[in-house]
Short mmCIF file of C-alpha atoms in Angstrom, two decimals:
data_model
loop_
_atom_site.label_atom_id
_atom_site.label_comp_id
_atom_site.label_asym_id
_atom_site.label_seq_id
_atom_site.Cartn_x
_atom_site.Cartn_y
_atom_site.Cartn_z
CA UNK A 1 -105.18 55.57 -4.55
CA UNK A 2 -105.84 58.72 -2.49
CA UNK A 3 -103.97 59.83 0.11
CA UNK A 4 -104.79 60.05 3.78
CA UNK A 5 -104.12 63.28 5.60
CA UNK A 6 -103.19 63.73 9.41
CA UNK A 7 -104.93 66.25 11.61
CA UNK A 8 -106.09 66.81 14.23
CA UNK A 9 -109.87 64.98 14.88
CA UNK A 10 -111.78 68.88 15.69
CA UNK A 11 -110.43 70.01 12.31
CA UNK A 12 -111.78 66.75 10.47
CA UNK A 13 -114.97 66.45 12.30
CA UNK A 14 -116.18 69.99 12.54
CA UNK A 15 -118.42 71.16 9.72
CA UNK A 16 -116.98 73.81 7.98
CA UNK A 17 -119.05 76.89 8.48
CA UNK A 18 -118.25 76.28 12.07
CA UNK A 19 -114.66 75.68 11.94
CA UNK A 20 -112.03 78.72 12.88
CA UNK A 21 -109.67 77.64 10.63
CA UNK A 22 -111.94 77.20 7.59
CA UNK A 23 -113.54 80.61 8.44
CA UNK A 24 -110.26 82.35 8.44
CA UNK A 25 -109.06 80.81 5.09
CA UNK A 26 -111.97 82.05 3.70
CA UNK A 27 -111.88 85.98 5.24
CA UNK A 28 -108.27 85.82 3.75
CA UNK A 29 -109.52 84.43 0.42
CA UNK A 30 -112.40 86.94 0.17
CA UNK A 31 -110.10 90.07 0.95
CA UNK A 32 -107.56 89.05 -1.57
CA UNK A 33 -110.40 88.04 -3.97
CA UNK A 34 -112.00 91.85 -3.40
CA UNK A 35 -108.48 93.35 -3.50
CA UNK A 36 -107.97 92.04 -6.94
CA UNK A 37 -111.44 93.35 -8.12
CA UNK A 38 -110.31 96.65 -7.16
CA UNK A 39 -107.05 96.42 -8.78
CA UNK A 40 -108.93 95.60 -12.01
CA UNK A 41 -111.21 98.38 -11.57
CA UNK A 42 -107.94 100.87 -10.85
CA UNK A 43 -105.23 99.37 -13.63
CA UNK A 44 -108.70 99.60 -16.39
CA UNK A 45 -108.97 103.48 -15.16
CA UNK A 46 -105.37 104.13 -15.04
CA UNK A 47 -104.51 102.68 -18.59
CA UNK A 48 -107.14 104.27 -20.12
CA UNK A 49 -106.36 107.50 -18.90
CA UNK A 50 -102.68 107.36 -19.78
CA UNK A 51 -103.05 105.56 -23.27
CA UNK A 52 -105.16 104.81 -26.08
CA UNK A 53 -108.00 102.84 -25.95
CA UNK A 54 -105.56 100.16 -27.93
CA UNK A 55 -102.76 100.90 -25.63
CA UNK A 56 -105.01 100.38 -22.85
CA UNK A 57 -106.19 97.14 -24.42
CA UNK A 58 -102.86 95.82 -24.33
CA UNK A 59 -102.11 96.71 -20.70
CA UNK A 60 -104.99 94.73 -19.75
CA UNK A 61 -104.04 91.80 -21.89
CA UNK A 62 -100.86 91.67 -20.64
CA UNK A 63 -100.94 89.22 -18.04
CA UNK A 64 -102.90 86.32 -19.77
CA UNK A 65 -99.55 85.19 -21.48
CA UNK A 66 -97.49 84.54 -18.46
CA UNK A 67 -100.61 83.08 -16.87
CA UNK A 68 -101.44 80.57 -19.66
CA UNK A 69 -97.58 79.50 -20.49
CA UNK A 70 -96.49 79.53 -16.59
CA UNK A 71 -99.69 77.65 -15.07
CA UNK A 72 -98.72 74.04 -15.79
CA UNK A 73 -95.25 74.88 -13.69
CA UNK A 74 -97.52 76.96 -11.17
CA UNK A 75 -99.08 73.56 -9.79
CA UNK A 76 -95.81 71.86 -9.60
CA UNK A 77 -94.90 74.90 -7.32
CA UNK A 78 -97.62 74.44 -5.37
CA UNK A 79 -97.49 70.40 -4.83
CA UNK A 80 -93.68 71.06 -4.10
CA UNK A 81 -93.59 73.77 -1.66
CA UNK A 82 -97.24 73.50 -0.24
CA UNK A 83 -100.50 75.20 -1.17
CA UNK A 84 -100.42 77.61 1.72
CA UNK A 85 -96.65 78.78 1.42
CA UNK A 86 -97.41 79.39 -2.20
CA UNK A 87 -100.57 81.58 -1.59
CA UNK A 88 -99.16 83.45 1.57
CA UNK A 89 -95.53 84.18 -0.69
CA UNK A 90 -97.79 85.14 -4.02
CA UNK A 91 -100.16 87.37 -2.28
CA UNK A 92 -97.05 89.32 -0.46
CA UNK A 93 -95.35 89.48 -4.06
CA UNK A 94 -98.93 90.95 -5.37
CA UNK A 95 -99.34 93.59 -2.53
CA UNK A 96 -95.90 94.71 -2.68
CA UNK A 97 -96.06 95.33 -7.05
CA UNK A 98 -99.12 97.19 -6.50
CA UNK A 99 -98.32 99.21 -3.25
CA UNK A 100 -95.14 100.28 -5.10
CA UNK A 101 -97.23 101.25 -8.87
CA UNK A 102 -99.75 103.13 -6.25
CA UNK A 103 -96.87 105.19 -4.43
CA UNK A 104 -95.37 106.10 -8.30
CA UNK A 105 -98.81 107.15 -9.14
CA UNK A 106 -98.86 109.59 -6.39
CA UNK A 107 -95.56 110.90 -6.72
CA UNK A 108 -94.72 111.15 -10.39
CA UNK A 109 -96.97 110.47 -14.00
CA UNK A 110 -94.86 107.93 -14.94
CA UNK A 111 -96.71 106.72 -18.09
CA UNK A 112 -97.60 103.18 -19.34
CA UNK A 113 -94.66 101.69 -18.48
CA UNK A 114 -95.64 100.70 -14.82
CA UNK A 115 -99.19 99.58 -15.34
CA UNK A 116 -98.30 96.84 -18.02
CA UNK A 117 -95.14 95.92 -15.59
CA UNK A 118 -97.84 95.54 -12.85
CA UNK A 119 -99.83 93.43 -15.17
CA UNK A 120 -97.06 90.94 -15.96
CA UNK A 121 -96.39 90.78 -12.62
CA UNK A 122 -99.71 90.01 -12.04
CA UNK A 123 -100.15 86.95 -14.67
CA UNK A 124 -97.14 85.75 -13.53
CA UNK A 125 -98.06 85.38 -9.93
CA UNK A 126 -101.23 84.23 -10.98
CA UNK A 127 -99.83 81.11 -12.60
CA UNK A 128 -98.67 79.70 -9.42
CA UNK A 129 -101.41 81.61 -6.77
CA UNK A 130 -104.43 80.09 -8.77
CA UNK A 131 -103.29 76.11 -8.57
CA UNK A 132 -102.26 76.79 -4.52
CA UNK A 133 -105.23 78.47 -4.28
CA UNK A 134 -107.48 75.59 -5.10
CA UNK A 135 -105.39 73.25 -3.74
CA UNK A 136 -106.03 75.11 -0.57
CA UNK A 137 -109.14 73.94 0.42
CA UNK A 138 -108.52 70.24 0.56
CA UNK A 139 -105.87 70.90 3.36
CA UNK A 140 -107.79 73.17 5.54
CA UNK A 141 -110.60 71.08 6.36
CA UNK A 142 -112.08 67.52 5.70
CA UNK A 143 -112.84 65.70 2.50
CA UNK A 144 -116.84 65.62 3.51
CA UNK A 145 -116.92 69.35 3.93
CA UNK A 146 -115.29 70.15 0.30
CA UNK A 147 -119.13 70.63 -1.10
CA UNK A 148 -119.54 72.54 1.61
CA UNK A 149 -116.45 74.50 1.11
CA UNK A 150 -116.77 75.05 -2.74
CA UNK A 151 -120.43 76.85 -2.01
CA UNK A 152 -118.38 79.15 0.65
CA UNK A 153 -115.73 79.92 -1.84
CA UNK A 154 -118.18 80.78 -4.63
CA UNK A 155 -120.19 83.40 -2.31
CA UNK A 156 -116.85 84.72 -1.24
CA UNK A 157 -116.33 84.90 -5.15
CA UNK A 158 -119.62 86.81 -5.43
CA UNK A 159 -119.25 88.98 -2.54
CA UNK A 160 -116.08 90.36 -3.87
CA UNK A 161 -117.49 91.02 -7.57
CA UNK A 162 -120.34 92.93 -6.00
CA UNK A 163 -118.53 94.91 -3.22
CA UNK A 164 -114.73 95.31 -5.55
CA UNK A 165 -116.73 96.78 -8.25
CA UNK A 166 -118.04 99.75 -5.55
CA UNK A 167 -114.93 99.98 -4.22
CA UNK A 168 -112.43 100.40 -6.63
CA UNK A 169 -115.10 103.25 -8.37
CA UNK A 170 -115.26 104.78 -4.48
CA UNK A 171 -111.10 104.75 -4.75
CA UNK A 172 -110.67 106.37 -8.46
CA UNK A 173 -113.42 108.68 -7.74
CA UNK A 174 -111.77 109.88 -3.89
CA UNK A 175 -108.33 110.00 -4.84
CA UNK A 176 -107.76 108.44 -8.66
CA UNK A 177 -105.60 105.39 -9.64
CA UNK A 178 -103.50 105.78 -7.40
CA UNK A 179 -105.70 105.83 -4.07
CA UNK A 180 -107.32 102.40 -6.05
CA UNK A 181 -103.98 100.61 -6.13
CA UNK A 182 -103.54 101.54 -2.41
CA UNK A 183 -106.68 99.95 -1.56
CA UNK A 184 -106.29 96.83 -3.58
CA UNK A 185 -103.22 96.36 -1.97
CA UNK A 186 -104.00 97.08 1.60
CA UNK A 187 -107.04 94.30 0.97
CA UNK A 188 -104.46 91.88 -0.42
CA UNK A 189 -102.53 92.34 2.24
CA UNK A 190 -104.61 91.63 4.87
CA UNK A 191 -104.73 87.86 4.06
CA UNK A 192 -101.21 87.58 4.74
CA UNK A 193 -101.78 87.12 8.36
CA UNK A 194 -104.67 85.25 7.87
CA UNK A 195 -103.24 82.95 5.95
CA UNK A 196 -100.40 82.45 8.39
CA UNK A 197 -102.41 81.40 11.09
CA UNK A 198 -104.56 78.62 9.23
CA UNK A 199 -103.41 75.30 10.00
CA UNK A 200 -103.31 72.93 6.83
CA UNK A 201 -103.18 69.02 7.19
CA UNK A 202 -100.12 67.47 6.41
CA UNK A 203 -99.65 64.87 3.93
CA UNK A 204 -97.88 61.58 5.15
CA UNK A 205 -94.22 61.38 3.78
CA UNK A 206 -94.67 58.46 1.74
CA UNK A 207 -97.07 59.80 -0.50
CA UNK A 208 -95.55 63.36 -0.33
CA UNK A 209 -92.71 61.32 -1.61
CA UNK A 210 -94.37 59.10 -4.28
CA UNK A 211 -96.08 62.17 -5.88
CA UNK A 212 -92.70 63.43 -6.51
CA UNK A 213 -90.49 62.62 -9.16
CA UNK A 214 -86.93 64.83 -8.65
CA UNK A 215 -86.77 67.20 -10.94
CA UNK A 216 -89.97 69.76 -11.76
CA UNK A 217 -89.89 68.45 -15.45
CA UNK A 218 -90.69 65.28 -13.92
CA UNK A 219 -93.39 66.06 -11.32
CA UNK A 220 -95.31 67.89 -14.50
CA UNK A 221 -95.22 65.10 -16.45
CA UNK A 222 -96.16 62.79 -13.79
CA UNK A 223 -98.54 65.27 -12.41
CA UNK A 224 -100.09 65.30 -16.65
CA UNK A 225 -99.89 61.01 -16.62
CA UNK A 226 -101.70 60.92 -13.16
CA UNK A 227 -104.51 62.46 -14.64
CA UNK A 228 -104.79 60.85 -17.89
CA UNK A 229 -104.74 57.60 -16.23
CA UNK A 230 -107.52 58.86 -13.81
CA UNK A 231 -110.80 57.52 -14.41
CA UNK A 232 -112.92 60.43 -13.21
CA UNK A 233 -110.43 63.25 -13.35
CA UNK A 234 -109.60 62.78 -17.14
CA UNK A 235 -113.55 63.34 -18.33
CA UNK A 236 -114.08 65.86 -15.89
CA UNK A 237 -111.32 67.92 -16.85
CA UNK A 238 -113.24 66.90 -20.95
CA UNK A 239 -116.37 68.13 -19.39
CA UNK A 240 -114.83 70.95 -17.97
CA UNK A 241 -113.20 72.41 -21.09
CA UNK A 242 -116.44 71.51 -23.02
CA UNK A 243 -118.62 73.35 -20.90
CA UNK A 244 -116.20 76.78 -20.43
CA UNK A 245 -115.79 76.57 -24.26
CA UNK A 246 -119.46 76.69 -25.05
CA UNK A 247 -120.72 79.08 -21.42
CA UNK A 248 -117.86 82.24 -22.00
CA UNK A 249 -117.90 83.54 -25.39
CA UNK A 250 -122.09 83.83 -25.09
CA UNK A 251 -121.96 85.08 -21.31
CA UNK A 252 -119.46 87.32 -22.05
CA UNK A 253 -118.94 89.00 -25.80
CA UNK A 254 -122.37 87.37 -26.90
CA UNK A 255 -124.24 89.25 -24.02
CA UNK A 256 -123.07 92.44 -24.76
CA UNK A 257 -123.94 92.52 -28.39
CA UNK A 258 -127.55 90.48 -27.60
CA UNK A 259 -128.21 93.01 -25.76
CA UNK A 260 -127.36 96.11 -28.26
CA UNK A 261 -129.10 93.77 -30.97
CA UNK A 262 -132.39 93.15 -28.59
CA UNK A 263 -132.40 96.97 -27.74
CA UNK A 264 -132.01 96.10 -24.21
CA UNK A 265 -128.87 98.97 -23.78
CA UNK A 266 -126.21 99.01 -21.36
CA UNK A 267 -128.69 98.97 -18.13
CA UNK A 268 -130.70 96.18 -19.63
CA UNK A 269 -127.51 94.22 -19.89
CA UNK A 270 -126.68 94.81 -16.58
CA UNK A 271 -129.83 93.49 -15.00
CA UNK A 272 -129.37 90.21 -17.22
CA UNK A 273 -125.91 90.43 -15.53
CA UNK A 274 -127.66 90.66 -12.20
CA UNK A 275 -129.98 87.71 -12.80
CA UNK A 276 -127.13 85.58 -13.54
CA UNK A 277 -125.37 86.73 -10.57
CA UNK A 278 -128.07 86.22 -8.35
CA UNK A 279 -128.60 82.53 -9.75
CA UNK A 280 -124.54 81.55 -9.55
CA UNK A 281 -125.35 83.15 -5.59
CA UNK A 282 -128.10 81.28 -4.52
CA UNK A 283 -126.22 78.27 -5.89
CA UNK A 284 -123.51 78.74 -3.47
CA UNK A 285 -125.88 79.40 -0.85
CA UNK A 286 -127.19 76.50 -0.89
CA UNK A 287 -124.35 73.97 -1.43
CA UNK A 288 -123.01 76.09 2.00
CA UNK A 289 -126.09 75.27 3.80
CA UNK A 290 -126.98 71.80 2.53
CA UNK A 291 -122.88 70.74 2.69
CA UNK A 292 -123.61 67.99 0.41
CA UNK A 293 -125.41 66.55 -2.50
CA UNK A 294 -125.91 63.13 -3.64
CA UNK A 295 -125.04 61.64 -6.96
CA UNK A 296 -122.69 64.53 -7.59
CA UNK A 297 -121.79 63.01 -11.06
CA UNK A 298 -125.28 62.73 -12.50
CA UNK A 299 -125.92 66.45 -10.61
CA UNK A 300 -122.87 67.79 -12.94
CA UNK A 301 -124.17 66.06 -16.00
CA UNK A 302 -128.01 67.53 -15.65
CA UNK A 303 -127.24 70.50 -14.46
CA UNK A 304 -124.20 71.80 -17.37
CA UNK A 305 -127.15 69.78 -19.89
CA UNK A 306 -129.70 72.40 -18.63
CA UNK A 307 -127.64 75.12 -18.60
CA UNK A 308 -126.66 74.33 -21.97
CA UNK A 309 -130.28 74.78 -22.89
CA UNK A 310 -130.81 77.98 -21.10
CA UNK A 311 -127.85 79.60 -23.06
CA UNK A 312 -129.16 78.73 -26.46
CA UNK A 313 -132.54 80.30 -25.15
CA UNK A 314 -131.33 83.24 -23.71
CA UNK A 315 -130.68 84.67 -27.68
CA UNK A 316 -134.72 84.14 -28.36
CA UNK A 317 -135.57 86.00 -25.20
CA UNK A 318 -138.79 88.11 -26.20
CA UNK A 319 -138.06 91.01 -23.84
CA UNK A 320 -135.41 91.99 -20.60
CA UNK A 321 -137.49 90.59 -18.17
CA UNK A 322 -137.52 86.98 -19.85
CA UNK A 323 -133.58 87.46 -20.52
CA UNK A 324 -133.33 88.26 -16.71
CA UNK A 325 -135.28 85.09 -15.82
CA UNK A 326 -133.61 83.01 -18.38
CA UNK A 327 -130.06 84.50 -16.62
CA UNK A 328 -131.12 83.14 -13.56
CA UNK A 329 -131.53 79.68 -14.35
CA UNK A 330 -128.32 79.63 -15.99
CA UNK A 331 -126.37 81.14 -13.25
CA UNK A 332 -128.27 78.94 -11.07
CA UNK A 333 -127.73 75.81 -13.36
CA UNK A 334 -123.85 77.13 -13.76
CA UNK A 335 -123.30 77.21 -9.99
CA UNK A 336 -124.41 74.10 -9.43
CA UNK A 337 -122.22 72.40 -12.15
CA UNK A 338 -118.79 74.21 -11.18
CA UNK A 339 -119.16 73.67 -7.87
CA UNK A 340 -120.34 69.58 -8.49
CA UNK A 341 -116.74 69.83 -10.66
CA UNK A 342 -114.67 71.51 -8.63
CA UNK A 343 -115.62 69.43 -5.23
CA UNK A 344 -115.40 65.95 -7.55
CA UNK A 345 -112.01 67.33 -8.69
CA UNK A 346 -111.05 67.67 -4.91
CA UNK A 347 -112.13 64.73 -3.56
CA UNK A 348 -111.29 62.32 -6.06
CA UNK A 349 -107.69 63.84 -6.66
CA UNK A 350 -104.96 62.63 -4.80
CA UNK A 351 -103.63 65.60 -2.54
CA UNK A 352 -99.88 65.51 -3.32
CA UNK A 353 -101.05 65.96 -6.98
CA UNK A 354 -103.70 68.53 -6.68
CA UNK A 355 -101.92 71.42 -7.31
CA UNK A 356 -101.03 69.79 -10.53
CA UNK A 357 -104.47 68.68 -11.38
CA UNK A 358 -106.08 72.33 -10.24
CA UNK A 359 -103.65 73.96 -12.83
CA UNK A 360 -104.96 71.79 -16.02
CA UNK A 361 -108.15 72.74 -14.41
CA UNK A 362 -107.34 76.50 -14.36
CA UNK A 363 -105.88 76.30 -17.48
CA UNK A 364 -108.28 74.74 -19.42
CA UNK A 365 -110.75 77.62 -18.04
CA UNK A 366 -108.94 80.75 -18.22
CA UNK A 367 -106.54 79.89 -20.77
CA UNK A 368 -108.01 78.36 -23.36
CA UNK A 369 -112.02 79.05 -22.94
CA UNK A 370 -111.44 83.26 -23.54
CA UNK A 371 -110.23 81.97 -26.62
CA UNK A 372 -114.08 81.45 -27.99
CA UNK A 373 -114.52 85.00 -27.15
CA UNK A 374 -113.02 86.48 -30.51
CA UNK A 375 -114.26 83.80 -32.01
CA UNK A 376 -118.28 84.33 -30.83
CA UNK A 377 -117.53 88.25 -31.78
CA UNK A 378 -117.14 87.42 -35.02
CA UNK A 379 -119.65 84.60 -35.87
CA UNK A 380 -122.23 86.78 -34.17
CA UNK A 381 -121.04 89.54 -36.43
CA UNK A 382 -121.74 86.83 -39.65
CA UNK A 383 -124.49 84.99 -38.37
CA UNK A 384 -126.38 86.63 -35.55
CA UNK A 385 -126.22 86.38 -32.11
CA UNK A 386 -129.32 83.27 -32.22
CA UNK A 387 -127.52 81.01 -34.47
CA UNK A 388 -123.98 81.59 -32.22
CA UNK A 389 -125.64 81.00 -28.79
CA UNK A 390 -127.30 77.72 -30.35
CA UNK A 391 -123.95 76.47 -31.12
CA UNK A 392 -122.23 77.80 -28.08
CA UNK A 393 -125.08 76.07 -26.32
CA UNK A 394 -124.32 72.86 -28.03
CA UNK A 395 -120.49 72.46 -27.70
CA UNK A 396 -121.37 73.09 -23.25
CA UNK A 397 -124.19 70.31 -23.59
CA UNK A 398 -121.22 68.10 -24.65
CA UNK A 399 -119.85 68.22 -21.64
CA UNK A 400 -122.94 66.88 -19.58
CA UNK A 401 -123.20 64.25 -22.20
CA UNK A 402 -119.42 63.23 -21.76
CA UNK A 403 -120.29 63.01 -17.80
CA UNK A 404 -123.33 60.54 -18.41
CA UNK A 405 -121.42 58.58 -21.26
CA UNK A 406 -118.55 57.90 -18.77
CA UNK A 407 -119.29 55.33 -16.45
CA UNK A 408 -116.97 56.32 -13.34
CA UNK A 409 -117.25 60.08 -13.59
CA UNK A 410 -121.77 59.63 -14.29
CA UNK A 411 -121.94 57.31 -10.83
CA UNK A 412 -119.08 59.66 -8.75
CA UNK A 413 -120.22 60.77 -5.21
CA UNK A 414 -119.13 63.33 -2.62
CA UNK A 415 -117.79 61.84 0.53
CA UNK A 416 -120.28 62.58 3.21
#
């Protein structure tokens, strides 16, 4: 049973692009979203200039532990205490770490030390931010505007890859790490007060109440039964795993080391880059202006199916040009299929447990899919990069077949 939300009727009934309060959730997610591409850019730049290249390595790895072994508890945070509250506390917490490594920077050379503490403060926020954070959007405007919604939030994704990138470089290059880490933090914080002046929808106390069990041992595993029971969560979150599992290792380790094999170089590799970014783009762009889609279950299923295809053909890619095409479709295909899942996810999860279900969902994608990365370094290095992307290519089909093999989840719509 899903829960009804009470707001006000302009919030429900106003489509999103036009809505205040959607537009200011999403200027506050898009400047912490750029922030933290700047802060990558400036903790990369800083570690490698104060370490090793292995030391450096480590400092960057640093936060994926607390992330993956805190994110379950993160969405019981976030169901408890309310998406917004969560968001609004974590990106204070994150401004503040990184304000205060920035002003060390500039005063002293401090060493290591403070860049892998800012990284585990990092992962450690991150665990509850990213649940609240896509919890969010389900309490800031109305179930028939989530499509809608998820297209905004994935060109706000793209417009802070393309501008943090820029930015944090401008930062390092005007005034080194430590101008970078100002910036990144001055960005983050400016969604504070955004944030504070976005009015969610409150859910009614009986269900508030029935989603929770007492203690947060409880609410996790009632959060982890609620979705097992679910009939189109539980394959989605299957699909979802499926498809991460076979799309990063290929679009991430495997594209680098295509492109060395292919002769393509580092410039070649970033047009392919490009292509793919443009694709994932125009995705968004058009699930903003369209709002909605019909048969979003059998969309999901074709769509991760012919991106599956594109991956495996992206290795036999005769030249750069055909590799940039080829990116396109996939990044096209790819945008389309995340965005199908993550609006499904919203709209068929109850709200008082979505900050539950969004961490399995984040967990599941940036926990355990970098795994495959190693793992694709490796085989490529055994077997070639044609014979990898094949199989990577295979194990993300799987998830569009587990969509059309699943009744519930192949027939789901989006509320219109």
């Amino acid at each position: 049973m899903t829960a009804t939300l009470k707001a006000p009727a302009d919030v429900v009934e106003r489509p999103a692009h036009r809505d205040g309060n959607v537009l200011r959730w999403l200027t506050a997610y898009t400047a912490s979203m750029t922030g933290d591409s700047v802060y990558y850019i400036a903790l990369s730049w800083a570690a490698v200039r104060t370490g090793s290249p292995s030391q450096a390595g480590v400092v960057m790895a640093v936060s994926a532990l607390p992330r993956a072994l805190l994110m379950l508890g993160g969405g019981v945070i976030a169901d408890r205490w309310g998406p917004r509250r969560v968001v609004i506390g974590s990106d204070a917490v994150r401004c503040a770490a990184v304000l205060a490594v920035a002003a060390l920077l500039f005063l002293t050379t401090p060493g290591l030390w403070p860049l892998a503490l800012l990284a585990l403060v990092f992962g450690t926020v991150d665990a509850v931010f990213m649940p609240a954070v896509g919890a969010l959007p389900a309490r800031v405007t109305s179930r028939g505007q989530l499509a809608r919604v998820q297209g905004m939030r994935g060109l706000a994704i793209r417009f802070a890859h393309v501008v943090g990138g820029p930015l944090g470089g401008l930062g390092v290059a005007v005034g080194g790490a430590a101008a970078a880490f100002g910036l990144a933090g001055l960005l983050i914080a400016l969604s504070v007060p955004l944030l504070i002046s976005v009015r969610i929808r409150e859910l009614p106390a009986d269900d508030k109440k029935a989603a929770h069990s007492g203690t947060a041992w409880r609410d996790l595993t009632a959060g982890l039964g609620y979705i097992r029971r679910h009939r189109v969560l539980a394959p989605l979150m299957v699909a979802i795993a499926l498809g991460d599992l076979g799309f990063v290792g290929p679009l991430n380790v495997g594209l680098a080391l295509l492109a060395d094999e292919s002769g393509w170089g580092a410039s070649g590799m970033g047009w392919v880059l490009g292509g793919f970014g443009v694709g994932a783009g125009a995705a968004s762009l058009l699930l903003t202006v369209r709002g909605h889609l019909p048969h979003a279950g059998r969309v999901a299923a074709y769509t991760i199916l012919g991106g599956s295809v594109a991956i495996g053909a992206l290795a036999f890619a005769p030249n750069v040009v055909t590799a940039i095409g080829v990116a396109l479709v996939i990044g096209l295909l790819a945008g389309l299929s995340g965005a199908m899942c993550g609006a499904l996810l919203q709209t068929h999860a109850d709200p008082a447990y979505l900050g539950r279900v969004t961490a399995v969902s984040s967990l599941v994608s940036l926990g355990f899919a970098p795994l495959s990365m190693p793992l694709c370094a490796a085989a490529i290095g055994a077997w070639g990069t044609g014979p990898v992307f094949v199989v990577s290519a295979a194990v993300c089909g799987l998830g569009g077949v587990v969509v059309l093999c699943v009744r519930d989840l192949r027939c789901a719509e989006l509320p219109k």
